[in-house]
CSV table of C-alpha atoms in Angstrom, one decimal:
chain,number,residue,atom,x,y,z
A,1,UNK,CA,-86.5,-128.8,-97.3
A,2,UNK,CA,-88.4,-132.4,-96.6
A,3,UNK,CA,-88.8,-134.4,-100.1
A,4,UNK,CA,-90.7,-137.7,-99.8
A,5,UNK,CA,-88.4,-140.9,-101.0
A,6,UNK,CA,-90.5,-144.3,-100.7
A,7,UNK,CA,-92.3,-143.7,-97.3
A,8,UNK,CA,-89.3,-142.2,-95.8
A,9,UNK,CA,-88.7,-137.9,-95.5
A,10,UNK,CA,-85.1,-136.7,-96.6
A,11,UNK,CA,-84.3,-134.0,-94.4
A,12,UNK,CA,-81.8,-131.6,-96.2
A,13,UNK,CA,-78.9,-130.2,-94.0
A,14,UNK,CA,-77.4,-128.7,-96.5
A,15,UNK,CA,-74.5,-130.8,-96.8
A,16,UNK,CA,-73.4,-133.7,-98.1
A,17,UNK,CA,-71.0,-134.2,-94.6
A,18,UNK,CA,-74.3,-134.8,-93.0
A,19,UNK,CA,-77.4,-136.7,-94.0
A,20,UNK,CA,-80.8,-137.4,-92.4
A,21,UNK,CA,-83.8,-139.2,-93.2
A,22,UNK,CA,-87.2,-139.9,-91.2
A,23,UNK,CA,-88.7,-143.1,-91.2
A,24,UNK,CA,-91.6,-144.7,-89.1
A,25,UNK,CA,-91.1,-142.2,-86.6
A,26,UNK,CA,-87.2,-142.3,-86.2
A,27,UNK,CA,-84.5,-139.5,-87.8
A,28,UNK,CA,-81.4,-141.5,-88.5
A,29,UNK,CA,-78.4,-138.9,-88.4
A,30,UNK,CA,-75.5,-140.2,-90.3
A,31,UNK,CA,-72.3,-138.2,-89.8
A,32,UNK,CA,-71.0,-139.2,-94.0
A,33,UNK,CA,-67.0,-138.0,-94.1
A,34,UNK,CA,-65.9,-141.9,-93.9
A,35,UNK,CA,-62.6,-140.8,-95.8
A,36,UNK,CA,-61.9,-139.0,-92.4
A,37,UNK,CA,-63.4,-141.4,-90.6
A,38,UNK,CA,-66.3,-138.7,-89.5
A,39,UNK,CA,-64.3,-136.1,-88.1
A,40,UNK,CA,-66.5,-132.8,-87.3
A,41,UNK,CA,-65.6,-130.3,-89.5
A,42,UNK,CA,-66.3,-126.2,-89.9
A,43,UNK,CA,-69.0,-127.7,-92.2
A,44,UNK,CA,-70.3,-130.6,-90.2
A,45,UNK,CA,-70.7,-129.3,-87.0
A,46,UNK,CA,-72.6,-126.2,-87.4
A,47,UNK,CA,-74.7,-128.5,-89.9
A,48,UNK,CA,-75.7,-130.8,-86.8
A,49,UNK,CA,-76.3,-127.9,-84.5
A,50,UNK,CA,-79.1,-126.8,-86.6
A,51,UNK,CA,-80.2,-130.3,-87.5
A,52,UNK,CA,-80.7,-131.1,-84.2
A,53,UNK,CA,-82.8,-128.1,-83.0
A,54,UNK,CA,-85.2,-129.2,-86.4
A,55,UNK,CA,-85.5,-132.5,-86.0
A,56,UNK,CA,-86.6,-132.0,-81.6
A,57,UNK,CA,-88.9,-129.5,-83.3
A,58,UNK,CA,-90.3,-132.0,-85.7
A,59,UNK,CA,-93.7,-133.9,-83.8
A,60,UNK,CA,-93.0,-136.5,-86.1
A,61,UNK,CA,-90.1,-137.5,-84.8
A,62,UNK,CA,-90.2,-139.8,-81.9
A,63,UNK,CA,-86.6,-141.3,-81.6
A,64,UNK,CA,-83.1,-139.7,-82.9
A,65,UNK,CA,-80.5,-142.7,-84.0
A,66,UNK,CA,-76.8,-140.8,-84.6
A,67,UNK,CA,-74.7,-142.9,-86.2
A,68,UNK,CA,-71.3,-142.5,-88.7
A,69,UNK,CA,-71.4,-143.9,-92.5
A,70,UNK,CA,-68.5,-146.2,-93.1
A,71,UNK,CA,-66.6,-148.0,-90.4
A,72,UNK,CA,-66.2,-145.3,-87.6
A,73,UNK,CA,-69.0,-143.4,-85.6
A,74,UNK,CA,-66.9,-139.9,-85.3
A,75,UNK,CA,-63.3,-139.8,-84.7
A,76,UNK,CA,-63.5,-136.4,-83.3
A,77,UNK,CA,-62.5,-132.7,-84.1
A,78,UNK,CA,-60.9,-133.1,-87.8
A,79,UNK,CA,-57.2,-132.1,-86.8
A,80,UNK,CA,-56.1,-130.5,-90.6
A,81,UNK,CA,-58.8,-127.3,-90.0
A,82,UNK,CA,-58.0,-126.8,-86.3
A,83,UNK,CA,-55.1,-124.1,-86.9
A,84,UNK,CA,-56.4,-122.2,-89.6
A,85,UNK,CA,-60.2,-123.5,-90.4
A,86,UNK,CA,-63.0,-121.3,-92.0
A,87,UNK,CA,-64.0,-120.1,-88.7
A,88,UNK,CA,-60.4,-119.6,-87.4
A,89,UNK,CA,-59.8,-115.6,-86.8
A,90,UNK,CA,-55.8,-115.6,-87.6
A,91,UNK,CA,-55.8,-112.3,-85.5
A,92,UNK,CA,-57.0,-114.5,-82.6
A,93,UNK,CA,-53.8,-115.9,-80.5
A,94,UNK,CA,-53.4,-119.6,-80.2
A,95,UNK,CA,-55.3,-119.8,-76.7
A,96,UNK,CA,-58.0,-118.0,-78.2
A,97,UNK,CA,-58.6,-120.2,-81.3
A,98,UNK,CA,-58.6,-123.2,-78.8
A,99,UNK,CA,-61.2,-121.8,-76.5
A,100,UNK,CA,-63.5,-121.2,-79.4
A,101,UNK,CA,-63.3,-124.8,-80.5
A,102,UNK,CA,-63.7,-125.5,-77.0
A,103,UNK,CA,-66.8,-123.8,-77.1
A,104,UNK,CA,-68.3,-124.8,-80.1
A,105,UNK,CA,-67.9,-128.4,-79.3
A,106,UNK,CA,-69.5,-128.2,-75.5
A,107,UNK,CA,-72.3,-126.3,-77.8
A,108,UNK,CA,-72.6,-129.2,-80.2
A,109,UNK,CA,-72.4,-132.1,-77.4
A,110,UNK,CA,-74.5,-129.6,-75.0
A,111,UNK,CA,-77.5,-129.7,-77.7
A,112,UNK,CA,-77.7,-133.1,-77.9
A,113,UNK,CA,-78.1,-134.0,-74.5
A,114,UNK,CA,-80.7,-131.4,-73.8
A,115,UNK,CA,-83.0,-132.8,-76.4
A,116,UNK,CA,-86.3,-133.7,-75.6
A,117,UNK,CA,-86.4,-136.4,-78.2
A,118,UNK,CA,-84.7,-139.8,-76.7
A,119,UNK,CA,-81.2,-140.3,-78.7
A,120,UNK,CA,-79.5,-143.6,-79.8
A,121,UNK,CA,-76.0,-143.4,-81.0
A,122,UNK,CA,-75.0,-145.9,-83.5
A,123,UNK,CA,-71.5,-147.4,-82.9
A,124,UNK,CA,-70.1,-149.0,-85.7
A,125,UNK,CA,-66.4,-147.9,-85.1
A,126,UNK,CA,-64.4,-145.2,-83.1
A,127,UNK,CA,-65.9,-142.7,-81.1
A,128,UNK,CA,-62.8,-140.8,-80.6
A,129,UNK,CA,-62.2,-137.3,-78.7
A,130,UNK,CA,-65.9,-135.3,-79.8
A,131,UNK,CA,-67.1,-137.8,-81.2
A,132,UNK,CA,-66.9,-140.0,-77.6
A,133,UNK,CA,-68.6,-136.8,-76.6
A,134,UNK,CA,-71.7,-137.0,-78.8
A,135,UNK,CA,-72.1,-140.6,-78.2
A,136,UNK,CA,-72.0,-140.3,-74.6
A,137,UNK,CA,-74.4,-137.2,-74.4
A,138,UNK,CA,-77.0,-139.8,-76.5
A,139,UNK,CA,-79.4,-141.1,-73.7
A,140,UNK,CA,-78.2,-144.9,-75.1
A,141,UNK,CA,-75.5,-146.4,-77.3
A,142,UNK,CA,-75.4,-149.7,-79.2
A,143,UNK,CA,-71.8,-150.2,-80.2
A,144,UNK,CA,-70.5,-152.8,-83.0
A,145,UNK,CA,-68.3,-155.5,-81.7
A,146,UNK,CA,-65.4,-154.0,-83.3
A,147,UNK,CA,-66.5,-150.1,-81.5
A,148,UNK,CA,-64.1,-148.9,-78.7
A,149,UNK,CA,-64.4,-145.4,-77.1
A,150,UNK,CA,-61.4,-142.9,-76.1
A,151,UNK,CA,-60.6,-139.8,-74.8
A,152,UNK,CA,-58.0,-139.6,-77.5
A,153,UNK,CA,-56.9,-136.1,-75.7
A,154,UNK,CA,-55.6,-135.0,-72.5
Protein backbone atom coordinates (compact mmCIF):
# COMPACT_ATOMS: atom_id res chain seq x y z
CA UNK A 1 0.00 0.00 0.00
CA UNK A 2 1.52 3.50 -1.45
CA UNK A 3 0.28 6.57 0.93
CA UNK A 4 1.36 10.01 -0.21
CA UNK A 5 3.73 11.99 2.54
CA UNK A 6 4.77 15.62 1.23
CA UNK A 7 5.56 14.76 -2.44
CA UNK A 8 7.19 11.60 -1.60
CA UNK A 9 5.25 7.73 -1.82
CA UNK A 10 5.76 5.53 1.35
CA UNK A 11 5.97 2.11 0.08
CA UNK A 12 4.81 -0.38 2.91
CA UNK A 13 6.94 -3.59 3.24
CA UNK A 14 5.32 -4.72 5.86
CA UNK A 15 7.89 -4.21 8.28
CA UNK A 16 9.37 -1.91 10.35
CA UNK A 17 13.08 -3.85 9.59
CA UNK A 18 12.70 -2.46 6.18
CA UNK A 19 11.52 0.95 4.91
CA UNK A 20 11.10 2.53 1.49
CA UNK A 21 10.01 5.69 0.09
CA UNK A 22 9.85 7.11 -3.62
CA UNK A 23 10.88 10.45 -4.35
CA UNK A 24 11.56 12.32 -7.68
CA UNK A 25 11.92 9.22 -9.37
CA UNK A 26 14.33 7.37 -6.93
CA UNK A 27 13.17 4.37 -4.18
CA UNK A 28 15.51 4.80 -1.28
CA UNK A 29 15.68 1.27 0.48
CA UNK A 30 16.85 1.54 4.01
CA UNK A 31 17.64 -1.78 5.75
CA UNK A 32 16.36 -0.05 9.63
CA UNK A 33 17.74 -2.89 12.42
CA UNK A 34 20.75 -0.31 13.47
CA UNK A 35 20.69 -2.12 17.02
CA UNK A 36 22.05 -5.04 14.91
CA UNK A 37 23.81 -3.06 12.84
CA UNK A 38 21.37 -4.30 9.73
CA UNK A 39 21.79 -7.76 9.87
CA UNK A 40 19.16 -9.66 7.45
CA UNK A 41 16.81 -11.41 9.39
CA UNK A 42 13.89 -14.27 8.71
CA UNK A 43 11.89 -10.96 8.61
CA UNK A 44 14.09 -8.69 6.58
CA UNK A 45 15.12 -10.71 3.91
CA UNK A 46 11.98 -12.14 2.56
CA UNK A 47 10.71 -8.35 3.07
CA UNK A 48 13.43 -7.19 0.45
CA UNK A 49 12.78 -10.07 -1.88
CA UNK A 50 9.38 -8.88 -2.48
CA UNK A 51 10.32 -5.22 -2.28
CA UNK A 52 12.52 -5.43 -4.90
CA UNK A 53 10.41 -7.38 -7.53
CA UNK A 54 7.71 -4.11 -6.66
CA UNK A 55 9.67 -1.46 -6.81
CA UNK A 56 11.48 -2.85 -10.75
CA UNK A 57 7.77 -3.19 -11.47
CA UNK A 58 6.94 0.28 -10.44
CA UNK A 59 7.43 2.73 -13.95
CA UNK A 60 7.93 5.39 -11.66
CA UNK A 61 10.81 4.31 -10.44
CA UNK A 62 13.88 5.21 -12.24
CA UNK A 63 16.90 4.66 -9.82
CA UNK A 64 17.06 2.16 -6.59
CA UNK A 65 19.45 3.76 -3.67
CA UNK A 66 19.94 0.66 -0.85
CA UNK A 67 21.31 1.96 1.98
CA UNK A 68 21.37 0.86 6.04
CA UNK A 69 19.80 3.43 8.80
CA UNK A 70 22.28 4.12 11.48
CA UNK A 71 25.96 3.71 11.10
CA UNK A 72 26.39 0.35 9.19
CA UNK A 73 25.04 -0.58 5.59
CA UNK A 74 24.37 -4.51 6.47
CA UNK A 75 26.48 -6.49 8.58
CA UNK A 76 25.34 -9.63 7.13
CA UNK A 77 23.20 -12.80 7.99
CA UNK A 78 22.00 -11.98 11.77
CA UNK A 79 24.04 -14.88 13.50
CA UNK A 80 21.39 -15.32 16.81
CA UNK A 81 18.44 -16.85 14.13
CA UNK A 82 20.90 -18.93 12.11
CA UNK A 83 20.50 -22.33 14.27
CA UNK A 84 17.00 -22.22 15.06
CA UNK A 85 15.26 -19.10 13.08
CA UNK A 86 11.54 -18.99 12.00
CA UNK A 87 12.35 -20.69 8.89
CA UNK A 88 14.75 -23.22 10.44
CA UNK A 89 13.15 -26.96 10.05
CA UNK A 90 14.72 -28.54 13.37
CA UNK A 91 14.15 -31.97 11.54
CA UNK A 92 16.61 -30.67 8.92
CA UNK A 93 20.36 -31.73 9.82
CA UNK A 94 22.89 -29.04 10.28
CA UNK A 95 24.20 -29.21 6.47
CA UNK A 96 20.76 -28.89 5.44
CA UNK A 97 19.76 -25.77 7.50
CA UNK A 98 23.07 -24.15 6.05
CA UNK A 99 22.26 -24.90 2.41
CA UNK A 100 18.97 -23.28 2.79
CA UNK A 101 20.46 -20.13 4.05
CA UNK A 102 22.77 -20.55 1.41
CA UNK A 103 20.05 -20.45 -0.91
CA UNK A 104 17.97 -17.88 0.30
CA UNK A 105 20.83 -15.50 0.36
CA UNK A 106 22.14 -16.17 -3.46
CA UNK A 107 18.15 -15.60 -3.95
CA UNK A 108 18.19 -12.23 -2.20
CA UNK A 109 21.71 -10.95 -3.76
CA UNK A 110 20.66 -12.87 -7.19
CA UNK A 111 17.41 -10.35 -7.34
CA UNK A 112 19.15 -7.54 -6.97
CA UNK A 113 21.60 -7.79 -9.61
CA UNK A 114 19.07 -8.91 -12.16
CA UNK A 115 17.09 -5.80 -11.84
CA UNK A 116 16.36 -3.80 -14.58
CA UNK A 117 16.26 -0.61 -12.55
CA UNK A 118 20.11 0.78 -12.08
CA UNK A 119 20.97 0.23 -8.20
CA UNK A 120 23.15 2.49 -5.86
CA UNK A 121 24.08 1.15 -2.57
CA UNK A 122 24.53 3.52 0.13
CA UNK A 123 27.64 2.88 2.37
CA UNK A 124 27.58 4.53 5.46
CA UNK A 125 29.35 1.71 7.56
CA UNK A 126 30.15 -2.16 7.23
CA UNK A 127 29.10 -4.22 4.52
CA UNK A 128 29.92 -7.39 6.10
CA UNK A 129 29.40 -11.13 4.88
CA UNK A 130 25.57 -10.61 2.90
CA UNK A 131 25.55 -7.52 3.20
CA UNK A 132 29.09 -7.14 1.03
CA UNK A 133 26.96 -9.26 -1.10
CA UNK A 134 24.11 -6.83 -1.72
CA UNK A 135 26.29 -3.95 -2.11
CA UNK A 136 28.47 -5.50 -4.62
CA UNK A 137 25.43 -6.97 -6.74
CA UNK A 138 24.29 -2.86 -6.82
CA UNK A 139 25.49 -1.70 -10.30
CA UNK A 140 27.42 1.29 -8.11
CA UNK A 141 28.40 1.96 -4.55
CA UNK A 142 29.22 5.30 -2.80
CA UNK A 143 30.80 4.38 0.56
CA UNK A 144 31.27 6.86 3.69
CA UNK A 145 34.80 7.48 4.59
CA UNK A 146 34.51 5.56 7.55
CA UNK A 147 32.79 2.23 5.18
CA UNK A 148 35.06 -0.89 4.72
CA UNK A 149 33.89 -4.12 2.97
CA UNK A 150 34.65 -7.90 4.21
CA UNK A 151 34.08 -11.24 3.53
CA UNK A 152 33.66 -11.70 7.19
CA UNK A 153 33.40 -15.64 6.31
CA UNK A 154 35.39 -18.32 4.86
Amino acid sequence: MNSRIAGSTTIDTGTDQLLCTVEDAVATITLNRPEKRNALSDVLSPALRTLLLEVDANTAVRCVLLTGAGSAFCAGGDVSQMGGGALANEKDSFETRVQNLRLRQRSLTQRLYELKTPTVAALPGAAAGAGMSLALACDIRVAASSAFITAAFG
